[in-house]
């Protein structure tokens, strides 16, 4: 995490103080359950809460202890004992470090998921607003980057809305999958702790018990979580790339908002560059890069090793913080996007009507021409227009082989722009309900 691409709400989830607070809550809830089962004194459980519930843990002190013990959970427990006193001997009974670490990580990931879902909601709201604003704004559709047939700008945004609706559903599923708790002790057999303790802690922390763990919560859950973040990052980059293409000088159908006093180049004062969407593209690459170590973390030795730990300490915060920042930046881009319908129309007209070639092809076949002959007739009139040597409609009207099948009025009918938009309402109903 670096401050430039970090929002405070997401960063707070990964701060040491937050982590130690969660660790304490896991231990204290476990103590409550142990007390109810008669394993430890009830007064001890009450004292643990009373002494440490509202304390600010001394991160420097914990780090100091860890430098000697070389064990982060032991360092925390030692510091907790300094705060709680003699009753601290009842903390962590029957538990192993992974019970605390893995349950804490899943609490953090569920909190991250909640923020990311809210981020996607903001983006969806922006996309929906702008899609309806430009529902019938004509623009050119492109395949292979080349003019194809007319679409509307609203349809472009509706496509993104549908994609991020799926992203939201995937996030909800990923959150559910990772929201598990393991308080099962060494190698996951519950030999030293009652399964009812796990059930109590899970409920208290907003999780569900892991059906079966080893000494760690299975990492296929986490792999799926971060794979979901990677897919969302790819969707975001697709939308960002669309904006970048539209902002090119030769296209200029839309562009990022350019604020008062903003500078586009240190050398060229005229520049207005798509810096926000370029930034999103780069951040999306980073989020996707973290999917691979998450996948590799699934493969652990026997009941536990810690080869996953160092990787998760890095990509857990980085992937969530980065995606959170990028999603909010993308929402801001769409909310303030400058859209130029006149330029869209100019680009639509740029090829002199060639975008209607398929309608001419179909019309000729309906009048009796074979598909092969119809294709040749349309193409031979289209290529001169492509080279800037005439008007498509005029050339068609002057081609005797074409007028043998179609009258001038029938040719003109195929150039109706509105024909392409007759099902826009149907598509919008499918997307937005």
Coordinates of C-alpha atoms in Angstrom, one line a residue:
X1 CA 0.0 0.0 0.0
X2 CA 1.2 3.5 -0.9
X3 CA -0.7 6.6 0.2
X4 CA -1.1 7.8 -3.5
X5 CA -3.5 4.9 -4.2
X6 CA -5.0 4.3 -0.8
X7 CA -8.3 5.3 0.7
X8 CA -8.4 5.6 4.5
X9 CA -11.5 3.3 5.1
X10 CA -9.8 0.4 3.4
X11 CA -6.4 1.1 4.8
X12 CA -7.8 1.1 8.3
X13 CA -8.8 -2.6 8.0
X14 CA -5.2 -3.6 7.6
X15 CA -3.6 -1.3 10.3
X16 CA -1.8 -3.2 13.1
X17 CA -4.1 -1.7 15.7
X18 CA -7.1 -3.1 13.9
X19 CA -5.5 -6.5 13.5
X20 CA -4.6 -6.7 17.2
X21 CA -8.1 -5.6 18.1
X22 CA -9.6 -8.5 16.1
X23 CA -7.1 -10.9 17.6
X24 CA -8.2 -9.8 21.1
X25 CA -11.8 -10.2 20.2
X26 CA -11.2 -13.8 18.9
X27 CA -9.4 -14.7 22.1
X28 CA -11.9 -13.0 24.4
X29 CA -14.9 -14.6 22.7
X30 CA -13.2 -18.0 22.9
X31 CA -12.6 -17.4 26.6
X32 CA -16.3 -16.7 27.0
X33 CA -17.2 -20.0 25.4
X34 CA -14.6 -21.8 27.5
X35 CA -16.1 -20.2 30.6
X36 CA -19.6 -21.3 29.7
X37 CA -18.3 -24.9 29.2
X38 CA -16.6 -24.7 32.6
X39 CA -13.1 -25.0 31.2
X40 CA -12.0 -21.7 32.7
X41 CA -13.4 -19.6 35.5
X42 CA -16.2 -17.2 34.4
X43 CA -14.6 -14.4 36.4
X44 CA -11.4 -14.8 34.3
X45 CA -13.3 -14.4 31.1
X46 CA -15.0 -11.2 32.5
X47 CA -11.6 -9.9 33.6
X48 CA -10.1 -10.4 30.1
X49 CA -12.8 -8.3 28.5
X50 CA -12.8 -5.7 31.3
X51 CA -9.0 -5.2 31.2
X52 CA -8.4 -5.1 27.4
X53 CA -11.7 -4.3 25.6
X54 CA -11.0 -0.6 25.2
X55 CA -7.2 -0.7 25.4
X56 CA -5.0 0.7 22.6
X57 CA -2.4 -2.0 22.0
X58 CA 1.2 -0.9 22.1
X59 CA 2.3 -1.9 18.6
X60 CA 6.0 -0.9 19.3
X61 CA 5.9 -3.1 22.4
X62 CA 4.5 -6.1 20.5
X63 CA 7.2 -5.6 17.8
X64 CA 9.8 -5.5 20.5
X65 CA 8.7 -8.8 22.0
X66 CA 8.5 -10.4 18.5
X67 CA 12.1 -9.4 17.8
X68 CA 13.0 -11.8 20.7
X69 CA 10.4 -14.5 20.3
X70 CA 10.3 -14.5 16.5
X71 CA 6.6 -15.3 16.7
X72 CA 3.9 -12.7 16.2
X73 CA 1.0 -14.3 18.0
X74 CA 3.2 -15.1 21.1
X75 CA 4.4 -11.5 21.1
X76 CA 0.8 -10.3 21.1
X77 CA -0.2 -12.8 23.8
X78 CA 2.7 -11.7 26.0
X79 CA 1.7 -8.0 25.6
X80 CA -1.9 -8.9 26.4
X81 CA -0.8 -10.7 29.6
X82 CA 0.9 -7.4 30.6
X83 CA -2.4 -5.7 30.3
X84 CA -4.7 -8.4 31.7
X85 CA -2.6 -9.8 34.5
X86 CA -2.8 -13.3 36.0
X87 CA -6.1 -14.2 34.3
X88 CA -4.2 -14.1 31.0
X89 CA -3.2 -17.7 31.6
X90 CA -6.7 -18.7 30.5
X91 CA -6.3 -17.0 27.1
X92 CA -5.6 -19.1 24.0
X93 CA -6.3 -22.4 25.8
X94 CA -6.4 -25.3 23.4
X95 CA -5.9 -22.9 20.4
X96 CA -3.1 -22.6 17.9
X97 CA -1.8 -19.5 16.2
X98 CA -3.6 -20.2 12.9
X99 CA -6.9 -20.2 14.7
X100 CA -6.3 -16.5 15.5
X101 CA -4.5 -15.6 12.3
X102 CA -6.9 -17.2 9.8
X103 CA -10.1 -16.2 11.5
X104 CA -8.7 -12.6 11.7
X105 CA -7.8 -12.6 8.0
X106 CA -11.3 -13.7 7.1
X107 CA -12.8 -11.0 9.2
X108 CA -10.6 -8.5 7.4
X109 CA -11.5 -9.9 4.0
X110 CA -15.3 -9.7 4.7
X111 CA -14.9 -6.1 5.8
X112 CA -12.9 -5.4 2.6
X113 CA -15.7 -7.1 0.5
X114 CA -18.3 -4.9 2.1
X115 CA -16.4 -1.8 1.1
X116 CA -15.8 -3.2 -2.4
X117 CA -19.5 -4.0 -2.9
X118 CA -20.2 -0.4 -1.9
X119 CA -17.6 0.8 -4.5
X120 CA -19.3 -1.3 -7.2
X121 CA -22.6 0.2 -6.2
X122 CA -21.3 3.7 -6.7
X123 CA -20.0 2.7 -10.2
X124 CA -23.2 1.0 -11.1
X125 CA -25.2 4.1 -10.1
X126 CA -23.0 6.3 -12.3
X127 CA -23.2 3.9 -15.3
X128 CA -27.0 3.7 -15.0
X129 CA -27.4 7.5 -14.8
X130 CA -25.2 8.2 -17.8
X131 CA -26.7 5.2 -19.8
X132 CA -30.2 6.6 -19.6
X133 CA -28.9 10.1 -20.3
X134 CA -27.5 8.8 -23.6
X135 CA -29.8 5.9 -24.3
X136 CA -30.5 7.0 -27.8
X137 CA -27.3 9.0 -28.6
X138 CA -26.1 7.5 -31.9
X139 CA -22.4 6.5 -32.1
X140 CA -20.5 4.1 -34.2
X141 CA -19.8 0.5 -33.1
X142 CA -16.4 -0.8 -33.9
X143 CA -15.1 -4.3 -34.4
X144 CA -11.3 -4.8 -34.7
X145 CA -11.2 -1.0 -34.1
X146 CA -12.8 -0.4 -37.4
X147 CA -16.3 1.2 -38.0
X148 CA -18.9 -1.5 -38.0
X149 CA -22.6 -0.6 -37.5
X150 CA -24.3 2.1 -35.4
X151 CA -25.0 1.7 -31.7
X152 CA -25.9 4.2 -29.0
X153 CA -23.6 5.5 -26.4
X154 CA -26.2 4.4 -23.8
X155 CA -25.7 0.8 -25.0
X156 CA -22.0 1.0 -24.4
X157 CA -22.7 2.1 -20.8
X158 CA -25.4 -0.5 -20.4
X159 CA -22.9 -3.2 -21.4
X160 CA -20.6 -2.0 -18.6
X161 CA -23.5 -1.9 -16.2
X162 CA -24.4 -5.5 -16.9
X163 CA -20.8 -6.5 -16.5
X164 CA -20.4 -4.8 -13.1
X165 CA -23.7 -6.2 -11.9
X166 CA -22.1 -9.6 -12.4
X167 CA -19.0 -8.3 -10.6
X168 CA -21.2 -7.4 -7.6
X169 CA -22.8 -10.9 -7.6
X170 CA -19.3 -12.5 -7.7
X171 CA -18.2 -10.3 -4.8
X172 CA -21.1 -11.3 -2.7
X173 CA -20.3 -15.0 -3.4
X174 CA -16.6 -14.5 -2.7
X175 CA -17.4 -12.8 0.6
X176 CA -19.7 -15.7 1.7
X177 CA -17.0 -18.2 0.7
X178 CA -14.2 -16.6 2.7
X179 CA -16.4 -15.7 5.8
X180 CA -15.4 -18.8 7.8
X181 CA -13.8 -19.3 11.2
X182 CA -11.5 -22.0 12.5
X183 CA -10.9 -22.5 16.2
X184 CA -10.0 -26.2 16.0
X185 CA -6.5 -26.3 17.5
X186 CA -3.3 -28.0 16.3
X187 CA -3.9 -29.9 13.0
X188 CA -7.6 -29.2 13.2
X189 CA -8.9 -32.1 15.3
X190 CA -10.4 -30.2 18.2
X191 CA -8.4 -32.5 20.5
X192 CA -7.7 -29.6 22.9
X193 CA -10.8 -27.4 22.5
X194 CA -14.5 -28.1 22.1
X195 CA -16.1 -27.4 18.7
X196 CA -18.7 -25.3 20.5
X197 CA -16.0 -22.7 21.1
X198 CA -15.5 -22.4 17.4
X199 CA -19.3 -22.0 16.9
X200 CA -19.4 -19.3 19.5
X201 CA -16.5 -17.3 18.1
X202 CA -17.8 -17.6 14.6
X203 CA -21.2 -16.2 15.5
X204 CA -19.6 -13.4 17.5
X205 CA -17.3 -12.4 14.6
X206 CA -20.0 -12.6 11.9
X207 CA -18.6 -15.8 10.4
X208 CA -19.6 -19.4 10.0
X209 CA -17.5 -22.4 11.3
X210 CA -15.2 -23.9 8.8
X211 CA -16.6 -27.4 8.2
X212 CA -13.2 -29.0 8.3
X213 CA -9.9 -27.4 8.6
X214 CA -6.4 -28.7 9.0
X215 CA -4.3 -26.3 11.1
X216 CA -5.3 -23.6 8.6
X217 CA -8.5 -22.6 6.8
X218 CA -8.3 -24.1 3.3
X219 CA -6.7 -21.6 0.9
X220 CA -8.9 -22.4 -2.1
X221 CA -11.4 -20.0 -0.4
X222 CA -8.9 -17.2 -0.6
X223 CA -7.8 -18.1 -4.1
X224 CA -11.4 -17.7 -5.2
X225 CA -11.7 -14.4 -3.4
X226 CA -8.6 -12.9 -5.0
X227 CA -9.5 -14.4 -8.4
X228 CA -12.8 -12.5 -8.1
X229 CA -10.9 -9.3 -7.5
X230 CA -8.8 -10.0 -10.5
X231 CA -11.8 -10.5 -12.8
X232 CA -13.3 -7.2 -11.5
X233 CA -10.0 -5.5 -12.2
X234 CA -10.2 -6.8 -15.8
X235 CA -13.7 -5.5 -16.2
X236 CA -12.6 -2.1 -14.9
X237 CA -9.6 -2.1 -17.4
X238 CA -12.0 -2.9 -20.3
X239 CA -14.1 0.1 -19.4
X240 CA -11.1 2.3 -18.9
X241 CA -9.6 1.3 -22.2
X242 CA -12.9 2.2 -23.9
X243 CA -12.7 5.7 -22.5
X244 CA -9.0 6.0 -23.5
X245 CA -9.9 5.1 -27.1
X246 CA -12.8 7.5 -27.2
X247 CA -10.5 10.3 -26.0
X248 CA -8.0 10.0 -28.8
X249 CA -7.8 13.2 -30.8
X250 CA -8.9 11.5 -34.0
X251 CA -12.0 10.2 -32.2
X252 CA -12.8 12.5 -29.3
X253 CA -16.3 11.1 -28.7
X254 CA -15.8 11.4 -24.9
X255 CA -13.1 12.5 -22.5
X256 CA -12.2 12.6 -18.9
X257 CA -13.2 15.8 -17.0
X258 CA -10.4 18.4 -17.1
X259 CA -10.6 20.6 -14.0
X260 CA -9.7 24.3 -13.7
X261 CA -6.0 24.6 -13.2
X262 CA -5.2 21.0 -14.3
X263 CA -2.1 20.6 -16.4
X264 CA -1.8 17.8 -19.0
X265 CA 1.9 18.0 -19.9
X266 CA 5.0 19.6 -18.5
X267 CA 6.1 20.4 -22.1
X268 CA 2.9 21.0 -24.1
X269 CA 0.3 23.3 -22.6
X270 CA -2.5 22.1 -25.0
X271 CA -2.5 18.5 -23.7
X272 CA -5.6 16.9 -22.1
X273 CA -4.6 13.3 -21.5
X274 CA -6.7 10.4 -20.2
X275 CA -4.5 10.1 -17.1
X276 CA -7.2 8.7 -14.8
X277 CA -8.1 5.8 -17.0
X278 CA -4.5 5.1 -17.8
X279 CA -3.9 5.0 -14.1
X280 CA -6.8 2.5 -13.6
X281 CA -5.3 0.3 -16.3
X282 CA -2.0 0.1 -14.4
X283 CA -3.7 -0.6 -11.1
X284 CA -5.9 -3.3 -12.7
X285 CA -2.7 -5.0 -13.8
X286 CA -1.4 -5.0 -10.2
X287 CA -4.6 -6.5 -8.8
X288 CA -4.5 -9.3 -11.4
X289 CA -0.9 -10.0 -10.5
X290 CA -1.9 -10.9 -7.0
X291 CA -4.1 -13.7 -8.3
X292 CA -1.2 -16.0 -9.0
X293 CA 0.3 -16.2 -5.5
X294 CA -3.2 -16.6 -4.1
X295 CA -3.7 -19.6 -6.3
X296 CA -0.2 -21.0 -5.4
X297 CA -1.1 -20.7 -1.7
X298 CA -3.7 -23.4 -2.0
X299 CA -0.8 -26.0 -2.1
X300 CA 0.4 -26.3 1.5
X301 CA 2.3 -29.2 3.1
X302 CA 0.2 -31.7 5.0
X303 CA -1.8 -30.1 7.8
X304 CA 0.0 -26.8 7.6
X305 CA 3.0 -24.8 6.6
X306 CA 3.5 -21.0 6.4
X307 CA 4.6 -20.6 2.8
X308 CA 1.3 -18.8 2.3
X309 CA 1.8 -16.3 5.1
X310 CA 4.4 -14.0 3.7
X311 CA 2.5 -13.7 0.4
X312 CA -0.8 -13.0 2.1
X313 CA 0.7 -10.3 4.3
X314 CA 1.6 -8.5 1.1
X315 CA -1.2 -9.1 -1.4
X316 CA -4.1 -9.1 1.1
X317 CA -3.8 -5.4 1.8
X318 CA -2.4 -4.4 -1.6
X319 CA -5.0 -6.1 -3.7
X320 CA -8.0 -4.9 -1.7
X321 CA -6.7 -1.4 -1.2
X322 CA -5.7 -1.0 -4.9
X323 CA -9.1 -2.3 -6.2
X324 CA -10.9 -0.1 -3.8
X325 CA -9.1 3.0 -5.0
X326 CA -9.4 2.1 -8.7
X327 CA -13.2 1.4 -8.4
X328 CA -13.8 4.8 -6.9
X329 CA -11.6 6.5 -9.5
X330 CA -13.6 4.7 -12.2
X331 CA -16.9 5.8 -10.7
X332 CA -15.6 9.4 -10.7
X333 CA -14.6 9.2 -14.3
X334 CA -18.0 8.0 -15.4
X335 CA -19.8 10.6 -13.2
X336 CA -17.9 13.4 -14.7
X337 CA -17.3 12.0 -18.2
X338 CA -17.5 14.7 -20.9
X339 CA -19.5 13.3 -23.8
X340 CA -19.6 14.8 -27.3
X341 CA -22.7 13.6 -29.4
X342 CA -21.8 15.9 -32.3
X343 CA -18.4 14.2 -32.7
X344 CA -20.1 10.8 -32.5
X345 CA -22.4 11.9 -35.3
X346 CA -19.4 13.2 -37.3
X347 CA -17.6 9.9 -36.9
X348 CA -20.8 8.0 -37.9
X349 CA -20.9 10.0 -41.1
X350 CA -17.2 9.7 -41.8
X351 CA -17.5 6.7 -44.1
X352 CA -20.3 8.1 -46.3
X353 CA -22.9 5.6 -45.3
X354 CA -20.8 2.4 -45.5
X355 CA -22.0 1.5 -42.0
X356 CA -25.3 0.5 -43.7
X357 CA -23.7 -2.1 -46.0
X358 CA -25.3 -5.1 -44.3
X359 CA -28.7 -3.7 -44.8
X360 CA -28.0 -3.4 -48.5
X361 CA -26.7 -7.0 -48.6
X362 CA -29.9 -8.3 -46.9
X363 CA -32.2 -6.2 -49.1
X364 CA -30.6 -7.5 -52.3
X365 CA -30.9 -11.1 -51.1
X366 CA -34.6 -10.5 -50.3
X367 CA -35.2 -9.3 -53.8
X368 CA -33.7 -12.4 -55.4
X369 CA -29.9 -11.9 -55.6
X370 CA -27.8 -14.8 -54.3
X371 CA -25.8 -13.9 -51.2
X372 CA -22.5 -14.2 -53.0
X373 CA -23.7 -11.9 -55.8
X374 CA -25.2 -9.4 -53.3
X375 CA -22.0 -9.3 -51.3
X376 CA -20.0 -8.6 -54.5
X377 CA -22.3 -5.8 -55.6
X378 CA -22.3 -4.1 -52.2
X379 CA -18.5 -4.5 -51.8
X380 CA -17.6 -3.2 -55.2
X381 CA -19.5 0.0 -54.5
X382 CA -18.2 0.2 -50.9
X383 CA -14.5 0.1 -51.8
X384 CA -14.3 3.3 -53.8
X385 CA -16.0 5.1 -50.9
X386 CA -13.5 3.6 -48.5
X387 CA -10.8 5.2 -50.7
X388 CA -12.6 8.5 -50.6
X389 CA -13.8 8.2 -54.2
X390 CA -17.5 8.9 -54.0
X391 CA -20.7 8.6 -52.0
X392 CA -22.0 5.1 -51.2
X393 CA -25.7 5.8 -51.9
X394 CA -25.0 7.6 -55.1
X395 CA -22.8 4.8 -56.4
X396 CA -25.4 2.2 -55.6
X397 CA -28.1 4.2 -57.4
X398 CA -25.8 4.4 -60.5
X399 CA -25.1 0.7 -60.5
X400 CA -27.5 -1.0 -63.0
X401 CA -26.8 -4.4 -61.4
X402 CA -28.0 -3.0 -58.1
X403 CA -31.0 -1.1 -59.4
X404 CA -32.1 -4.3 -61.2
X405 CA -33.2 -5.4 -57.7
X406 CA -33.7 -2.2 -55.7
X407 CA -35.4 1.1 -56.6
X408 CA -33.8 4.4 -55.6
X409 CA -36.4 4.7 -52.8
X410 CA -35.6 1.2 -51.6
X411 CA -31.9 2.0 -51.6
X412 CA -32.5 5.2 -49.6
X413 CA -34.6 3.2 -47.1
X414 CA -31.6 1.1 -46.1
X415 CA -29.8 4.3 -44.9
X416 CA -32.2 4.9 -42.0
X417 CA -30.1 5.3 -38.8
X418 CA -33.1 4.7 -36.6
X419 CA -33.5 1.2 -37.9
X420 CA -30.5 0.1 -35.8
X421 CA -32.0 1.3 -32.6
X422 CA -35.4 -0.3 -32.7
X423 CA -34.5 -2.8 -29.9
X424 CA -32.7 -0.4 -27.6
X425 CA -35.7 -0.4 -25.2
X426 CA -35.7 -4.2 -25.2
X427 CA -31.9 -4.3 -24.3
X428 CA -32.3 -1.7 -21.6
X429 CA -35.2 -3.6 -20.1
X430 CA -33.1 -6.7 -20.0
X431 CA -30.2 -4.9 -18.3
X432 CA -32.0 -2.5 -15.9
X433 CA -35.2 -4.3 -15.4

